[in-house]
GROMACS .gro file of C-alpha atoms in nm:
model
  129
    1MET     CA    1   0.000   0.000   0.000
    2ASN     CA    2   0.165   0.317  -0.118
    3ALA     CA    3   0.045   0.648   0.027
    4ALA     CA    4   0.141   0.829  -0.292
    5ASN     CA    5  -0.070   0.597  -0.506
    6PRO     CA    6  -0.319   0.432  -0.270
    7VAL     CA    7  -0.581   0.340  -0.529
    8ILE     CA    8  -0.538   0.239  -0.889
    9ASN     CA    9  -0.774   0.433  -1.115
   10GLU     CA   10  -0.911   0.266  -1.425
   11PRO     CA   11  -1.046   0.458  -1.722
   12LEU     CA   12  -1.423   0.476  -1.731
   13ASN     CA   13  -1.465   0.384  -2.095
   14ARG     CA   14  -1.796   0.239  -2.205
   15SER     CA   15  -1.692  -0.016  -2.467
   16GLU     CA   16  -1.947  -0.278  -2.377
   17SER     CA   17  -2.037  -0.574  -2.590
   18ALA     CA   18  -2.405  -0.644  -2.633
   19ALA     CA   19  -2.322  -1.010  -2.683
   20HIS     CA   20  -2.191  -1.041  -2.327
   21THR     CA   21  -2.462  -0.937  -2.086
   22HIS     CA   22  -2.551  -1.052  -1.741
   23ASN     CA   23  -2.903  -1.046  -1.600
   24HIS     CA   24  -2.955  -0.994  -1.231
   25ASN     CA   25  -3.213  -0.834  -1.011
   26HIS     CA   26  -3.093  -0.565  -0.779
   27THR     CA   27  -3.200  -0.644  -0.427
   28ASP     CA   28  -3.206  -0.427  -0.122
   29HIS     CA   29  -3.236  -0.578   0.219
   30SER     CA   30  -3.418  -0.280   0.369
   31HIS     CA   31  -3.780  -0.320   0.471
   32ASP     CA   32  -3.918  -0.048   0.243
   33HIS     CA   33  -3.778  -0.174  -0.088
   34VAL     CA   34  -3.998  -0.268  -0.380
   35ASP     CA   35  -3.843  -0.491  -0.648
   36SER     CA   36  -3.770  -0.331  -0.983
   37VAL     CA   37  -4.020  -0.398  -1.256
   38HIS     CA   38  -3.749  -0.523  -1.494
   39PRO     CA   39  -3.435  -0.731  -1.466
   40HIS     CA   40  -3.121  -0.522  -1.467
   41VAL     CA   41  -2.892  -0.611  -1.755
   42HIS     CA   42  -2.527  -0.513  -1.748
   43SER     CA   43  -2.237  -0.621  -1.965
   44GLU     CA   44  -1.992  -0.877  -1.832
   45GLU     CA   45  -1.717  -0.617  -1.886
   46SER     CA   46  -1.899  -0.366  -1.669
   47LEU     CA   47  -1.962  -0.616  -1.391
   48LYS     CA   48  -1.601  -0.734  -1.406
   49ARG     CA   49  -1.473  -0.375  -1.380
   50ILE     CA   50  -1.688  -0.308  -1.072
   51ILE     CA   51  -1.597  -0.640  -0.906
   52ASN     CA   52  -1.226  -0.577  -0.970
   53ARG     CA   53  -1.247  -0.232  -0.812
   54LEU     CA   54  -1.432  -0.373  -0.511
   55SER     CA   55  -1.173  -0.650  -0.474
   56ARG     CA   56  -0.893  -0.391  -0.467
   57ILE     CA   57  -1.085  -0.190  -0.208
   58GLU     CA   58  -1.134  -0.505  -0.002
   59GLY     CA   59  -0.760  -0.568  -0.008
   60HIS     CA   60  -0.691  -0.207   0.078
   61VAL     CA   61  -0.920  -0.232   0.384
   62ARG     CA   62  -0.734  -0.545   0.497
   63GLY     CA   63  -0.413  -0.343   0.460
   64ILE     CA   64  -0.554  -0.070   0.680
   65LYS     CA   65  -0.651  -0.329   0.940
   66ALA     CA   66  -0.291  -0.456   0.936
   67MET     CA   67  -0.164  -0.098   0.974
   68VAL     CA   68  -0.378  -0.054   1.286
   69GLN     CA   69  -0.261  -0.389   1.426
   70GLN     CA   70   0.101  -0.278   1.369
   71ASN     CA   71   0.044   0.055   1.545
   72THR     CA   72   0.105   0.259   1.231
   73PRO     CA   73   0.084   0.632   1.302
   74CYS     CA   74  -0.275   0.759   1.292
   75PRO     CA   75  -0.219   1.016   1.015
   76ASP     CA   76  -0.096   0.736   0.785
   77VAL     CA   77  -0.402   0.525   0.869
   78LEU     CA   78  -0.634   0.820   0.808
   79LEU     CA   79  -0.471   0.882   0.472
   80GLN     CA   80  -0.542   0.524   0.368
   81ILE     CA   81  -0.900   0.545   0.496
   82ALA     CA   82  -0.947   0.856   0.282
   83ALA     CA   83  -0.815   0.663  -0.018
   84VAL     CA   84  -1.070   0.385   0.042
   85ARG     CA   85  -1.349   0.640   0.074
   86GLY     CA   86  -1.244   0.791  -0.258
   87ALA     CA   87  -1.233   0.449  -0.420
   88LEU     CA   88  -1.580   0.362  -0.289
   89ASP     CA   89  -1.711   0.694  -0.416
   90LYS     CA   90  -1.570   0.612  -0.758
   91VAL     CA   91  -1.743   0.272  -0.757
   92ALA     CA   92  -2.068   0.440  -0.654
   93ARG     CA   93  -2.027   0.683  -0.944
   94ILE     CA   94  -1.979   0.393  -1.186
   95VAL     CA   95  -2.287   0.212  -1.050
   96LEU     CA   96  -2.494   0.530  -1.071
   97ASP     CA   97  -2.374   0.599  -1.425
   98GLU     CA   98  -2.461   0.243  -1.528
   99HIS     CA   99  -2.803   0.274  -1.369
  100LEU     CA  100  -2.879   0.604  -1.538
  101THR     CA  101  -2.761   0.500  -1.883
  102GLU     CA  102  -2.880   0.140  -1.886
  103CYS     CA  103  -3.159   0.081  -1.636
  104ILE     CA  104  -3.334   0.417  -1.632
  105GLY     CA  105  -3.304   0.440  -2.010
  106ARG     CA  106  -3.456   0.094  -2.050
  107ALA     CA  107  -3.736   0.177  -1.806
  108ALA     CA  108  -3.816   0.491  -2.006
  109GLN     CA  109  -3.842   0.284  -2.325
  110GLU     CA  110  -4.064   0.028  -2.149
  111GLY     CA  111  -4.290   0.295  -2.001
  112ASN     CA  112  -4.219   0.230  -1.631
  113ILE     CA  113  -3.984   0.521  -1.563
  114ASP     CA  114  -4.183   0.654  -1.264
  115LEU     CA  115  -4.114   0.347  -1.048
  116GLU     CA  116  -3.745   0.345  -1.142
  117ILE     CA  117  -3.708   0.716  -1.060
  118THR     CA  118  -3.884   0.664  -0.726
  119GLN     CA  119  -3.651   0.376  -0.641
  120LEU     CA  120  -3.345   0.575  -0.746
  121LYS     CA  121  -3.450   0.869  -0.529
  122ALA     CA  122  -3.500   0.637  -0.231
  123ALA     CA  123  -3.156   0.482  -0.286
  124LEU     CA  124  -2.993   0.825  -0.317
  125ASP     CA  125  -3.165   0.938   0.004
  126ARG     CA  126  -2.996   0.650   0.186
  127PHE     CA  127  -2.665   0.694   0.003
  128LEU     CA  128  -2.610   1.069   0.025
  129PRO     CA  129  -2.543   1.238   0.359
   0.00000   0.00000   0.00000
C-alpha cells in the first residue's frame, strides 16, 4: 500500500459488448424496498470492472486493518481510509452511471420510468449524507 498511489484508477470507458450481458435483479435488504419492474442487464465487462475495483478496495481495507494492528501512526491510517473512501465513491459513481444509462433508459423505453425514478431517489436518500 503506497500512500502516494493508494488506489489504482481505471479509465471509465464504455466499450461494452451487447453479446456479453448478465441479468440480475438488484435487491435491497431494507424493509421499504420494492423490487424493480425489470431485470437489470449489465455487460460482463462492466460487472467485471466493478468487481475488480471492489476487490482492490477489499484488499486495501485489509491493509488498513494490518496498519492498525502494527500501530502505524494515525495520520498514515487516516490517509489510507481517505483513499478507500475515494475508491468507494468512484465505484458508486460507476454504478450510478450504469443505472442512469442502462436501467433508467430501458425503463423509459418500457414505459415504467416513474417506479425506477422513485426507487433511485430512495436509494440516493440512503446513500447521500
